[in-house]
mmCIF file of C-alpha atoms and ligand atoms in Angstrom:
data_model
loop_
_atom_site.group_PDB
_atom_site.id
_atom_site.type_symbol
_atom_site.label_atom_id
_atom_site.label_comp_id
_atom_site.label_asym_id
_atom_site.label_seq_id
_atom_site.Cartn_x
_atom_site.Cartn_y
_atom_site.Cartn_z
ATOM 1 C CA MET A 50 -13.675 -38.270 -49.743
ATOM 2 C CA SER A 51 -16.046 -35.558 -51.028
ATOM 3 C CA LEU A 52 -15.968 -34.631 -54.742
ATOM 4 C CA PHE A 53 -14.690 -31.167 -53.774
ATOM 5 C CA ARG A 54 -11.752 -32.626 -51.872
ATOM 6 C CA THR A 55 -10.982 -34.994 -54.716
ATOM 7 C CA LEU A 56 -10.914 -32.085 -57.180
ATOM 8 C CA LEU A 57 -8.760 -30.027 -54.826
ATOM 9 C CA ALA A 58 -6.278 -32.878 -54.458
ATOM 10 C CA ALA A 59 -6.243 -33.434 -58.245
ATOM 11 C CA THR A 60 -5.586 -29.728 -58.946
ATOM 12 C CA ALA A 61 -2.798 -29.602 -56.379
ATOM 13 C CA LEU A 62 -1.326 -32.760 -57.890
ATOM 14 C CA ALA A 63 -1.492 -31.307 -61.434
ATOM 15 C CA ALA A 64 0.164 -28.080 -60.273
ATOM 16 C CA ALA A 65 2.851 -30.023 -58.430
ATOM 17 C CA PHE A 66 3.416 -32.145 -61.523
ATOM 18 C CA ALA A 67 3.659 -29.081 -63.818
ATOM 19 C CA THR A 68 6.104 -27.432 -61.466
ATOM 20 C CA THR A 69 8.270 -30.507 -61.183
ATOM 21 C CA ALA A 70 7.939 -31.192 -64.921
ATOM 22 C CA TYR A 71 9.395 -27.749 -65.699
ATOM 23 C CA ALA A 72 11.905 -27.709 -62.859
ATOM 24 C CA ASP A 73 14.626 -28.696 -65.356
ATOM 25 C CA TYR A 74 13.304 -26.579 -68.281
ATOM 26 C CA PRO A 75 14.781 -26.322 -70.797
ATOM 27 C CA GLU A 76 15.907 -29.887 -71.344
ATOM 28 C CA ARG A 77 16.422 -29.661 -75.131
ATOM 29 C CA THR A 78 16.951 -27.219 -77.982
ATOM 30 C CA ILE A 79 14.475 -24.350 -78.308
ATOM 31 C CA THR A 80 13.342 -23.099 -81.739
ATOM 32 C CA MET A 81 13.062 -19.344 -82.238
ATOM 33 C CA VAL A 82 10.898 -18.589 -85.280
ATOM 34 C CA VAL A 83 11.834 -15.382 -87.155
ATOM 35 C CA PRO A 84 8.987 -14.484 -89.567
ATOM 36 C CA PHE A 85 11.333 -12.962 -92.176
ATOM 37 C CA SER A 86 14.295 -14.099 -94.299
ATOM 38 C CA ALA A 87 17.728 -14.908 -92.930
ATOM 39 C CA GLY A 88 20.252 -12.085 -92.965
ATOM 40 C CA GLY A 89 17.659 -9.326 -92.527
ATOM 41 C CA PRO A 90 17.113 -6.946 -89.585
ATOM 42 C CA THR A 91 14.784 -9.151 -87.516
ATOM 43 C CA ASP A 92 17.103 -12.122 -88.061
ATOM 44 C CA THR A 93 20.083 -10.030 -86.918
ATOM 45 C CA VAL A 94 18.352 -9.057 -83.658
ATOM 46 C CA ALA A 95 17.091 -12.615 -83.088
ATOM 47 C CA ARG A 96 20.468 -14.321 -83.562
ATOM 48 C CA LEU A 97 22.234 -11.897 -81.218
ATOM 49 C CA VAL A 98 19.661 -12.326 -78.435
ATOM 50 C CA ALA A 99 19.224 -16.086 -78.977
ATOM 51 C CA GLU A 100 22.948 -16.728 -78.644
ATOM 52 C CA SER A 101 23.096 -14.851 -75.351
ATOM 53 C CA MET A 102 19.897 -16.395 -73.939
ATOM 54 C CA SER A 103 21.219 -19.881 -74.815
ATOM 55 C CA LYS A 104 24.190 -19.332 -72.501
ATOM 56 C CA ASP A 105 21.905 -18.569 -69.556
ATOM 57 C CA LEU A 106 19.359 -21.305 -70.302
ATOM 58 C CA GLY A 107 22.018 -23.978 -70.885
ATOM 59 C CA GLN A 108 20.283 -25.134 -74.075
ATOM 60 C CA GLN A 109 20.738 -23.876 -77.623
ATOM 61 C CA ILE A 110 18.141 -21.607 -79.198
ATOM 62 C CA VAL A 111 18.046 -22.366 -82.924
ATOM 63 C CA VAL A 112 16.683 -19.665 -85.232
ATOM 64 C CA GLU A 113 14.254 -20.842 -87.925
ATOM 65 C CA ASN A 114 13.312 -18.340 -90.635
ATOM 66 C CA VAL A 115 9.688 -18.662 -91.775
ATOM 67 C CA GLY A 116 9.209 -15.707 -94.143
ATOM 68 C CA GLY A 117 6.147 -14.668 -96.124
ATOM 69 C CA ALA A 118 2.872 -12.724 -95.883
ATOM 70 C CA GLY A 119 4.510 -9.825 -94.042
ATOM 71 C CA GLY A 120 5.474 -12.012 -91.076
ATOM 72 C CA THR A 121 2.070 -13.602 -90.505
ATOM 73 C CA LEU A 122 3.165 -17.068 -91.738
ATOM 74 C CA GLY A 123 5.876 -17.325 -89.089
ATOM 75 C CA ALA A 124 3.577 -15.944 -86.398
ATOM 76 C CA GLY A 125 0.940 -18.495 -87.426
ATOM 77 C CA ARG A 126 3.519 -21.266 -87.134
ATOM 78 C CA VAL A 127 4.128 -20.388 -83.477
ATOM 79 C CA ALA A 128 0.439 -19.782 -82.688
ATOM 80 C CA SER A 129 -0.264 -23.406 -83.653
ATOM 81 C CA ALA A 130 2.873 -24.920 -82.098
ATOM 82 C CA ASP A 131 2.875 -26.994 -78.888
ATOM 83 C CA ALA A 132 2.657 -24.744 -75.817
ATOM 84 C CA ASP A 133 5.614 -26.471 -74.155
ATOM 85 C CA GLY A 134 8.238 -23.719 -74.054
ATOM 86 C CA TYR A 135 10.293 -25.162 -76.923
ATOM 87 C CA THR A 136 8.934 -22.874 -79.682
ATOM 88 C CA VAL A 137 9.194 -19.094 -79.400
ATOM 89 C CA LEU A 138 8.607 -16.214 -81.825
ATOM 90 C CA LEU A 139 10.640 -13.020 -82.210
ATOM 91 C CA HIS A 140 8.514 -10.501 -84.057
ATOM 92 C CA HIS A 141 8.132 -6.743 -84.279
ATOM 93 C CA ILE A 142 5.570 -3.989 -84.773
ATOM 94 C CA GLY A 143 4.178 -6.098 -87.620
ATOM 95 C CA MET A 144 2.455 -8.219 -84.962
ATOM 96 C CA ALA A 145 0.280 -5.185 -84.189
ATOM 97 C CA THR A 146 -0.298 -3.827 -87.700
ATOM 98 C CA SER A 147 -1.124 -7.259 -89.133
ATOM 99 C CA ALA A 148 -3.989 -7.584 -86.659
ATOM 100 C CA THR A 149 -5.803 -4.923 -88.733
ATOM 101 C CA LEU A 150 -4.151 -5.304 -92.154
ATOM 102 C CA TYR A 151 -5.201 -8.971 -92.373
ATOM 103 C CA ARG A 152 -8.928 -9.496 -91.911
ATOM 104 C CA LYS A 153 -8.562 -13.284 -92.281
ATOM 105 C CA LEU A 154 -5.550 -14.054 -90.085
ATOM 106 C CA ALA A 155 -5.012 -17.757 -89.204
ATOM 107 C CA TYR A 156 -4.674 -16.761 -85.527
ATOM 108 C CA ASP A 157 -6.247 -14.322 -83.054
ATOM 109 C CA THR A 158 -3.363 -11.941 -82.305
ATOM 110 C CA LEU A 159 -4.464 -11.116 -78.761
ATOM 111 C CA ASN A 160 -5.455 -14.662 -77.769
ATOM 112 C CA ALA A 161 -3.010 -16.987 -79.518
ATOM 113 C CA PHE A 162 0.170 -16.045 -77.644
ATOM 114 C CA ASP A 163 1.685 -15.649 -74.229
ATOM 115 C CA TYR A 164 4.493 -13.177 -73.705
ATOM 116 C CA VAL A 165 8.179 -13.181 -72.732
ATOM 117 C CA GLY A 166 9.195 -9.533 -73.100
ATOM 118 C CA LEU A 167 10.294 -6.564 -75.186
ATOM 119 C CA VAL A 168 13.761 -6.675 -76.786
ATOM 120 C CA THR A 169 14.605 -3.426 -78.591
ATOM 121 C CA GLU A 170 13.120 -0.578 -80.652
ATOM 122 C CA VAL A 171 14.983 -0.020 -83.920
ATOM 123 C CA PRO A 172 14.897 3.244 -85.909
ATOM 124 C CA MET A 173 14.319 3.154 -89.656
ATOM 125 C CA THR A 174 16.155 4.886 -92.488
ATOM 126 C CA ILE A 175 14.843 6.086 -95.848
ATOM 127 C CA VAL A 176 17.412 4.802 -98.357
ATOM 128 C CA ALA A 177 17.901 4.376 -102.096
ATOM 129 C CA ARG A 178 20.167 2.639 -104.582
ATOM 130 C CA LYS A 179 23.510 4.454 -104.586
ATOM 131 C CA ASP A 180 23.182 5.967 -108.058
ATOM 132 C CA PHE A 181 19.676 7.335 -107.438
ATOM 133 C CA GLU A 182 19.498 10.968 -108.589
ATOM 134 C CA PRO A 183 18.024 12.924 -105.638
ATOM 135 C CA ALA A 184 20.609 14.371 -103.213
ATOM 136 C CA ASP A 185 18.402 14.977 -100.175
ATOM 137 C CA LEU A 186 14.937 14.137 -98.803
ATOM 138 C CA LYS A 187 13.282 17.201 -100.382
ATOM 139 C CA GLY A 188 14.811 16.227 -103.738
ATOM 140 C CA LEU A 189 13.652 12.650 -103.225
ATOM 141 C CA ILE A 190 10.073 13.735 -102.526
ATOM 142 C CA ASP A 191 9.998 16.010 -105.602
ATOM 143 C CA TYR A 192 11.534 13.256 -107.750
ATOM 144 C CA VAL A 193 9.167 10.464 -106.690
ATOM 145 C CA LYS A 194 6.148 12.774 -107.121
ATOM 146 C CA ALA A 195 7.301 13.574 -110.654
ATOM 147 C CA ASN A 196 8.019 9.896 -111.452
ATOM 148 C CA LYS A 197 5.363 8.145 -109.362
ATOM 149 C CA ASP A 198 4.520 5.542 -111.995
ATOM 150 C CA THR A 199 8.076 4.303 -112.360
ATOM 151 C CA VAL A 200 9.763 4.659 -108.958
ATOM 152 C CA THR A 201 9.810 1.323 -107.095
ATOM 153 C CA VAL A 202 9.671 0.893 -103.296
ATOM 154 C CA ALA A 203 10.892 -2.408 -101.824
ATOM 155 C CA ASN A 204 9.296 -3.899 -98.723
ATOM 156 C CA ALA A 205 8.984 -7.199 -96.891
ATOM 157 C CA GLY A 206 5.292 -7.690 -97.600
ATOM 158 C CA ILE A 207 2.082 -6.249 -96.171
ATOM 159 C CA GLY A 208 2.471 -6.214 -92.380
ATOM 160 C CA ALA A 209 6.231 -5.694 -92.438
ATOM 161 C CA ALA A 210 7.966 -2.715 -90.840
ATOM 162 C CA SER A 211 9.248 -1.641 -94.252
ATOM 163 C CA HIS A 212 5.662 -1.811 -95.560
ATOM 164 C CA LEU A 213 4.364 0.295 -92.650
ATOM 165 C CA CYS A 214 7.102 2.914 -93.092
ATOM 166 C CA GLY A 215 6.569 2.942 -96.862
ATOM 167 C CA MET A 216 2.829 3.386 -96.332
ATOM 168 C CA LEU A 217 3.442 6.287 -93.903
ATOM 169 C CA PHE A 218 5.907 7.885 -96.380
ATOM 170 C CA MET A 219 3.430 7.638 -99.278
ATOM 171 C CA SER A 220 0.604 9.102 -97.206
ATOM 172 C CA ALA A 221 2.909 11.871 -95.878
ATOM 173 C CA ILE A 222 3.745 12.928 -99.469
ATOM 174 C CA GLU A 223 0.246 12.044 -100.706
ATOM 175 C CA THR A 224 1.696 9.979 -103.554
ATOM 176 C CA PRO A 225 1.084 6.242 -104.043
ATOM 177 C CA LEU A 226 4.164 4.470 -105.456
ATOM 178 C CA VAL A 227 4.848 1.047 -106.992
ATOM 179 C CA THR A 228 5.793 -1.416 -104.243
ATOM 180 C CA VAL A 229 7.897 -4.571 -104.704
ATOM 181 C CA PRO A 230 7.369 -7.190 -101.935
ATOM 182 C CA TYR A 231 10.040 -9.616 -100.666
ATOM 183 C CA LYS A 232 10.098 -12.236 -97.850
ATOM 184 C CA GLY A 233 12.376 -9.922 -95.913
ATOM 185 C CA THR A 234 14.472 -6.814 -96.348
ATOM 186 C CA GLY A 235 17.559 -9.032 -96.448
ATOM 187 C CA PRO A 236 16.769 -10.091 -100.051
ATOM 188 C CA ALA A 237 15.314 -6.630 -100.779
ATOM 189 C CA MET A 238 18.684 -5.115 -99.828
ATOM 190 C CA THR A 239 20.412 -7.379 -102.364
ATOM 191 C CA ASP A 240 18.209 -5.929 -105.119
ATOM 192 C CA LEU A 241 18.692 -2.372 -103.852
ATOM 193 C CA LEU A 242 22.463 -2.889 -103.990
ATOM 194 C CA GLY A 243 22.031 -4.268 -107.509
ATOM 195 C CA GLY A 244 19.876 -1.318 -108.598
ATOM 196 C CA GLN A 245 16.821 -3.494 -109.328
ATOM 197 C CA VAL A 246 14.676 -1.406 -106.989
ATOM 198 C CA ASP A 247 14.922 2.339 -106.244
ATOM 199 C CA ILE A 248 14.077 3.070 -102.606
ATOM 200 C CA MET A 249 13.267 1.356 -99.309
ATOM 201 C CA CYS A 250 12.477 2.296 -95.729
ATOM 202 C CA ASP A 251 14.348 -0.186 -93.575
ATOM 203 C CA GLN A 252 15.707 -0.703 -90.087
ATOM 204 C CA THR A 253 19.211 0.475 -89.157
ATOM 205 C CA THR A 254 19.986 -3.126 -88.171
ATOM 206 C CA ASN A 255 19.964 -3.834 -91.912
ATOM 207 C CA THR A 256 21.095 -0.562 -93.483
ATOM 208 C CA THR A 257 23.932 0.657 -91.247
ATOM 209 C CA LYS A 258 26.738 -1.323 -92.853
ATOM 210 C CA GLN A 259 25.642 -0.326 -96.372
ATOM 211 C CA ILE A 260 25.219 3.344 -95.489
ATOM 212 C CA GLN A 261 28.627 3.460 -93.780
ATOM 213 C CA GLY A 262 30.113 1.612 -96.791
ATOM 214 C CA GLY A 263 28.559 4.063 -99.262
ATOM 215 C CA THR A 264 26.888 1.225 -101.166
ATOM 216 C CA ILE A 265 23.428 2.754 -100.703
ATOM 217 C CA LYS A 266 22.212 6.349 -100.343
ATOM 218 C CA ALA A 267 20.561 7.519 -97.095
ATOM 219 C CA TYR A 268 18.119 10.441 -96.851
ATOM 220 C CA ALA A 269 16.780 10.418 -93.304
ATOM 221 C CA VAL A 270 16.278 8.488 -90.088
ATOM 222 C CA THR A 271 12.826 8.074 -88.529
ATOM 223 C CA SER A 272 13.896 8.524 -84.901
ATOM 224 C CA PRO A 273 13.042 11.708 -82.942
ATOM 225 C CA GLU A 274 16.771 12.549 -82.654
ATOM 226 C CA ARG A 275 19.772 11.997 -84.942
ATOM 227 C CA LEU A 276 21.678 8.769 -84.301
ATOM 228 C CA ALA A 277 25.184 8.758 -82.831
ATOM 229 C CA ILE A 278 26.356 6.460 -85.648
ATOM 230 C CA PHE A 279 25.035 8.905 -88.314
ATOM 231 C CA PRO A 280 25.660 12.447 -86.999
ATOM 232 C CA ASP A 281 25.212 13.922 -90.498
ATOM 233 C CA LEU A 282 21.993 12.079 -91.360
ATOM 234 C CA PRO A 283 18.979 14.289 -90.619
ATOM 235 C CA THR A 284 15.807 13.092 -88.982
ATOM 236 C CA ALA A 285 12.821 12.900 -91.342
ATOM 237 C CA ALA A 286 11.245 15.750 -89.341
ATOM 238 C CA GLU A 287 14.368 17.923 -89.780
ATOM 239 C CA ALA A 288 14.435 17.115 -93.515
ATOM 240 C CA GLY A 289 10.863 18.260 -94.057
ATOM 241 C CA LEU A 290 8.525 15.397 -93.084
ATOM 242 C CA LYS A 291 7.042 16.853 -89.906
ATOM 243 C CA ASP A 292 5.859 14.220 -87.347
ATOM 244 C CA PHE A 293 7.303 11.382 -89.466
ATOM 245 C CA GLN A 294 8.582 9.146 -86.691
ATOM 246 C CA VAL A 295 8.422 5.351 -86.447
ATOM 247 C CA GLY A 296 10.386 2.934 -84.276
ATOM 248 C CA ILE A 297 10.303 -0.825 -84.765
ATOM 249 C CA TRP A 298 9.733 -2.440 -81.376
ATOM 250 C CA HIS A 299 10.507 -6.155 -81.080
ATOM 251 C CA GLY A 300 9.231 -8.756 -78.621
ATOM 252 C CA ILE A 301 9.414 -12.473 -77.869
ATOM 253 C CA TYR A 302 6.207 -14.532 -77.747
ATOM 254 C CA VAL A 303 5.271 -18.169 -77.005
ATOM 255 C CA PRO A 304 2.120 -20.167 -77.866
ATOM 256 C CA LYS A 305 -0.827 -19.482 -75.548
ATOM 257 C CA GLY A 306 -0.829 -21.868 -72.574
ATOM 258 C CA THR A 307 2.946 -22.228 -72.322
ATOM 259 C CA PRO A 308 3.702 -22.991 -68.621
ATOM 260 C CA ALA A 309 4.631 -19.919 -66.598
ATOM 261 C CA GLU A 310 7.750 -21.753 -65.363
ATOM 262 C CA ALA A 311 9.013 -21.709 -68.953
ATOM 263 C CA THR A 312 8.051 -18.096 -69.766
ATOM 264 C CA ASP A 313 9.574 -16.936 -66.446
ATOM 265 C CA LYS A 314 12.894 -18.620 -67.284
ATOM 266 C CA LEU A 315 12.807 -17.231 -70.835
ATOM 267 C CA SER A 316 12.073 -13.750 -69.502
ATOM 268 C CA ALA A 317 14.913 -13.996 -66.962
ATOM 269 C CA ALA A 318 17.299 -15.113 -69.717
ATOM 270 C CA LEU A 319 16.115 -12.249 -71.934
ATOM 271 C CA LYS A 320 16.801 -9.745 -69.156
ATOM 272 C CA LYS A 321 20.363 -11.052 -68.850
ATOM 273 C CA ALA A 322 20.842 -11.032 -72.627
ATOM 274 C CA LEU A 323 19.841 -7.362 -72.808
ATOM 275 C CA LYS A 324 22.666 -6.578 -70.383
ATOM 276 C CA ASP A 325 25.167 -8.806 -72.211
ATOM 277 C CA GLU A 326 28.114 -6.614 -73.348
ATOM 278 C CA ASN A 327 28.204 -8.222 -76.771
ATOM 279 C CA VAL A 328 24.471 -7.614 -77.347
ATOM 280 C CA VAL A 329 24.697 -4.036 -76.055
ATOM 281 C CA SER A 330 27.720 -3.151 -78.213
ATOM 282 C CA ARG A 331 26.384 -4.838 -81.374
ATOM 283 C CA PHE A 332 23.033 -3.089 -80.954
ATOM 284 C CA ALA A 333 24.846 0.263 -80.563
ATOM 285 C CA GLU A 334 26.906 -0.379 -83.718
ATOM 286 C CA LEU A 335 23.596 -0.974 -85.546
ATOM 287 C CA GLY A 336 21.887 2.177 -84.269
ATOM 288 C CA THR A 337 19.708 0.637 -81.564
ATOM 289 C CA ALA A 338 19.706 -0.234 -77.858
ATOM 290 C CA PRO A 339 18.211 -2.944 -75.605
ATOM 291 C CA SER A 340 14.763 -2.328 -74.131
ATOM 292 C CA PRO A 341 14.857 -1.263 -70.464
ATOM 293 C CA GLU A 342 14.960 -4.208 -68.019
ATOM 294 C CA ALA A 343 11.465 -3.352 -66.774
ATOM 295 C CA ASP A 344 10.139 -3.937 -70.294
ATOM 296 C CA ALA A 345 11.736 -7.369 -70.702
ATOM 297 C CA THR A 346 8.628 -8.833 -69.029
ATOM 298 C CA PRO A 347 5.430 -10.595 -70.204
ATOM 299 C CA ALA A 348 3.241 -7.782 -68.830
ATOM 300 C CA ALA A 349 5.162 -5.036 -70.657
ATOM 301 C CA LEU A 350 4.991 -6.825 -74.022
ATOM 302 C CA LYS A 351 1.277 -7.591 -73.615
ATOM 303 C CA ALA A 352 0.569 -3.933 -72.825
ATOM 304 C CA LYS A 353 2.689 -2.770 -75.788
ATOM 305 C CA LEU A 354 0.951 -5.073 -78.249
ATOM 306 C CA GLU A 355 -2.519 -4.022 -77.053
ATOM 307 C CA SER A 356 -1.741 -0.298 -77.231
ATOM 308 C CA GLU A 357 -0.052 -0.589 -80.635
ATOM 309 C CA ILE A 358 -2.974 -2.506 -82.156
ATOM 310 C CA ALA A 359 -5.220 0.309 -80.953
ATOM 311 C CA ARG A 360 -2.790 2.971 -82.257
ATOM 312 C CA TRP A 361 -2.387 1.626 -85.820
ATOM 313 C CA LYS A 362 -5.970 0.382 -86.404
ATOM 314 C CA PRO A 363 -7.407 3.833 -87.307
ATOM 315 C CA VAL A 364 -4.309 4.722 -89.400
ATOM 316 C CA ILE A 365 -4.627 1.527 -91.439
ATOM 317 C CA GLU A 366 -8.416 1.857 -91.733
ATOM 318 C CA ALA A 367 -7.963 5.444 -92.950
ATOM 319 C CA ALA A 368 -5.463 4.251 -95.579
ATOM 320 C CA GLY A 369 -7.892 1.469 -96.499
ATOM 321 C CA GLN A 370 -5.028 -0.825 -97.529
ATOM 322 C CA TYR A 371 -5.776 -4.413 -96.495
ATOM 323 C CA ALA A 372 -3.817 -7.547 -97.266
ATOM 324 C CA ASP A 373 -6.951 -9.609 -97.958
HETATM 325 C C1 MLT B 1708 13.129 -8.301 -91.980
HETATM 326 O O1 MLT B 1708 13.670 -8.848 -91.022
HETATM 327 O O2 MLT B 1708 13.247 -8.644 -93.120
HETATM 328 C C2 MLT B 1708 12.319 -7.091 -91.688
HETATM 329 O O3 MLT B 1708 11.987 -6.977 -90.401
HETATM 330 C C3 MLT B 1708 11.253 -6.938 -92.598
HETATM 331 C C4 MLT B 1708 10.379 -5.790 -92.310
HETATM 332 O O4 MLT B 1708 9.580 -5.888 -91.411
HETATM 333 O O5 MLT B 1708 10.484 -4.783 -92.999
#
């Protein structure tokens, strides 16, 4: 048998084996790495989606929080995990900004992952401890400019959504402020509630309950339109920060080389989860909505990541703020 025929037979055999090997995928628990602390906004989105996807896949998806370095530690964990479909990553816009913010990342953002799909895009809110003096966004801007050496801004580390929004806010008002990093905005919220830090820009998936409960002050939302859950909360543009819009898109990734049979099943389960009544209603209560079905695909997430890396690179380079 010629060498060519032998190779052909071997390739066909390998493909047949891979297909059969993943015919029963998943056969055990899947780990979903969340690169921020438990109880925060990314964790909230992840646990809702994981629970629904587990039902469809017939195996549990267990969330593991790997916080630190603005989300790059958790992303690195998945980049170096076995490409067998049993480790996935739920991450957000930080995946794109970190590609420029970190010049010595442990992984190559565009070559270390395969894709499952987009999940949601969450608006952010500019909030403060409840006894903070300013009454509205204009008052807040005047106050922080006058007290720029003492006002503290919490975030979840360089590369986090709260860091990006904070950076955009500081450049919009042309005033650098003192930042206080955490492993997630879950623990940052605890300190905001306790008055240990003054302000934060954070996702509605983490701030809604506190704003509705009056335990923190809210100044603006970063979406183009007001949110149904906060009819009286102005957009940042309405309140005086023209063009200040940022939405935190989230996606699910797997290590590069994960068999397509696994990513296809994960993507199909994600699509179903984004139509799950419980997911849809919880997202709405938290000021967000599922991504459209057409975006819950590997191709859509890949395209989003590539375009967002290109979009934020010049902004970050102009700010000249690098993590390393
Ligand atoms: C979190 O889950 O803690 C947040 O997503 C952090 C952030 O990116 O601001």
